[in-house]
Amino acid sequence: MEVKIGVQHAPREIVLESGQTPEEVERVVAEALAGKSQLLSLVDQHGRKVLVPADRLAYVELGEPAPRKVGFGAL
């Protein structure tokens, strides 16, 4: 699943492919926004951990991964 995280005062968003379910990601984001944890912690498909301070979250967008286009085919 694709997760986009907007961070306050940062010009670019963080984009990662997560193996977690949408429900798990939503629960972790809700806990961070409610103040139950200081950090939003997500793990991508390669096992790398992404930590974002909860008080710096601007938005979190959950979506399905876009299929990667390969080759020089016409659209």
PDB file of C-alpha atoms in Angstrom:
ATOM      1  CA  MET A   1       0.000   0.000   0.000  1.00  0.00           C
ATOM      2  CA  GLU A   2       1.284   3.478  -0.822  1.00  0.00           C
ATOM      3  CA  VAL A   3       1.522   5.980   2.055  1.00  0.00           C
ATOM      4  CA  LYS A   4       2.231   9.691   1.534  1.00  0.00           C
ATOM      5  CA  ILE A   5       3.158  11.757   4.583  1.00  0.00           C
ATOM      6  CA  GLY A   6       3.198  15.529   4.561  1.00  0.00           C
ATOM      7  CA  VAL A   7       5.499  17.138   7.112  1.00  0.00           C
ATOM      8  CA  GLN A   8       5.129  20.742   8.258  1.00  0.00           C
ATOM      9  CA  HIS A   9       7.879  23.091   7.056  1.00  0.00           C
ATOM     10  CA  ALA A  10       9.239  20.456   4.651  1.00  0.00           C
ATOM     11  CA  PRO A  11       9.052  21.115   0.906  1.00  0.00           C
ATOM     12  CA  ARG A  12       8.611  17.450  -0.079  1.00  0.00           C
ATOM     13  CA  GLU A  13       6.344  14.693   1.124  1.00  0.00           C
ATOM     14  CA  ILE A  14       7.534  11.273   2.258  1.00  0.00           C
ATOM     15  CA  VAL A  15       6.298   8.448   0.017  1.00  0.00           C
ATOM     16  CA  LEU A  16       6.698   4.795   0.945  1.00  0.00           C
ATOM     17  CA  GLU A  17       5.302   1.413   0.026  1.00  0.00           C
ATOM     18  CA  SER A  18       4.153  -0.327   3.179  1.00  0.00           C
ATOM     19  CA  GLY A  19       3.268  -3.952   3.696  1.00  0.00           C
ATOM     20  CA  GLN A  20       0.936  -2.978   6.540  1.00  0.00           C
ATOM     21  CA  THR A  21      -2.821  -3.010   6.030  1.00  0.00           C
ATOM     22  CA  PRO A  22      -4.709   0.285   5.676  1.00  0.00           C
ATOM     23  CA  GLU A  23      -6.344  -0.370   9.051  1.00  0.00           C
ATOM     24  CA  GLU A  24      -2.964  -0.789  10.779  1.00  0.00           C
ATOM     25  CA  VAL A  25      -1.592   2.416   9.250  1.00  0.00           C
ATOM     26  CA  GLU A  26      -4.753   4.329  10.157  1.00  0.00           C
ATOM     27  CA  ARG A  27      -4.553   3.087  13.760  1.00  0.00           C
ATOM     28  CA  VAL A  28      -0.880   4.115  14.093  1.00  0.00           C
ATOM     29  CA  VAL A  29      -1.618   7.571  12.626  1.00  0.00           C
ATOM     30  CA  ALA A  30      -4.629   8.048  14.915  1.00  0.00           C
ATOM     31  CA  GLU A  31      -2.528   7.131  17.975  1.00  0.00           C
ATOM     32  CA  ALA A  32       0.166   9.624  16.971  1.00  0.00           C
ATOM     33  CA  LEU A  33      -2.367  12.407  16.417  1.00  0.00           C
ATOM     34  CA  ALA A  34      -4.156  11.639  19.694  1.00  0.00           C
ATOM     35  CA  GLY A  35      -0.896  12.085  21.592  1.00  0.00           C
ATOM     36  CA  LYS A  36      -0.520   8.436  22.626  1.00  0.00           C
ATOM     37  CA  SER A  37       2.912   8.363  20.972  1.00  0.00           C
ATOM     38  CA  GLN A  38       5.459  11.066  20.158  1.00  0.00           C
ATOM     39  CA  LEU A  39       6.395   9.534  16.793  1.00  0.00           C
ATOM     40  CA  LEU A  40       4.576   8.157  13.789  1.00  0.00           C
ATOM     41  CA  SER A  41       6.452   4.952  13.021  1.00  0.00           C
ATOM     42  CA  LEU A  42       5.887   3.011   9.778  1.00  0.00           C
ATOM     43  CA  VAL A  43       7.866   0.208   8.112  1.00  0.00           C
ATOM     44  CA  ASP A  44       8.256   0.033   4.336  1.00  0.00           C
ATOM     45  CA  GLN A  45       8.395  -3.093   2.177  1.00  0.00           C
ATOM     46  CA  HIS A  46      12.190  -3.265   2.463  1.00  0.00           C
ATOM     47  CA  GLY A  47      12.107  -3.291   6.260  1.00  0.00           C
ATOM     48  CA  ARG A  48      13.232   0.330   6.669  1.00  0.00           C
ATOM     49  CA  LYS A  49      11.556   2.244   9.470  1.00  0.00           C
ATOM     50  CA  VAL A  50      10.271   5.790   8.891  1.00  0.00           C
ATOM     51  CA  LEU A  51       9.850   7.969  11.983  1.00  0.00           C
ATOM     52  CA  VAL A  52       8.057  11.327  11.875  1.00  0.00           C
ATOM     53  CA  PRO A  53       7.429  13.530  14.936  1.00  0.00           C
ATOM     54  CA  ALA A  54       3.683  13.462  15.559  1.00  0.00           C
ATOM     55  CA  ASP A  55       3.495  17.212  16.159  1.00  0.00           C
ATOM     56  CA  ARG A  56       4.960  17.871  12.665  1.00  0.00           C
ATOM     57  CA  LEU A  57       2.408  15.830  10.686  1.00  0.00           C
ATOM     58  CA  ALA A  58       0.543  17.866   8.087  1.00  0.00           C
ATOM     59  CA  TYR A  59      -1.349  14.999   6.403  1.00  0.00           C
ATOM     60  CA  VAL A  60      -1.223  11.273   5.708  1.00  0.00           C
ATOM     61  CA  GLU A  61      -2.627   9.903   2.467  1.00  0.00           C
ATOM     62  CA  LEU A  62      -3.351   6.185   2.087  1.00  0.00           C
ATOM     63  CA  GLY A  63      -3.749   4.620  -1.339  1.00  0.00           C
ATOM     64  CA  GLU A  64      -3.160   1.652  -3.525  1.00  0.00           C
ATOM     65  CA  PRO A  65       0.239   1.362  -5.207  1.00  0.00           C
ATOM     66  CA  ALA A  66       0.299   2.492  -8.829  1.00  0.00           C
ATOM     67  CA  PRO A  67       1.480  -0.174 -11.241  1.00  0.00           C
ATOM     68  CA  ARG A  68       4.931   0.639 -12.578  1.00  0.00           C
ATOM     69  CA  LYS A  69       5.119   1.186 -16.307  1.00  0.00           C
ATOM     70  CA  VAL A  70       7.999  -0.527 -18.065  1.00  0.00           C
ATOM     71  CA  GLY A  71       9.141  -0.015 -21.608  1.00  0.00           C
ATOM     72  CA  PHE A  72       8.389   2.512 -24.308  1.00  0.00           C
ATOM     73  CA  GLY A  73       4.767   1.681 -25.080  1.00  0.00           C
ATOM     74  CA  ALA A  74       2.399   4.283 -26.454  1.00  0.00           C
ATOM     75  CA  LEU A  75      -0.321   5.627 -24.198  1.00  0.00           C
TER      76      LEU A  75
END
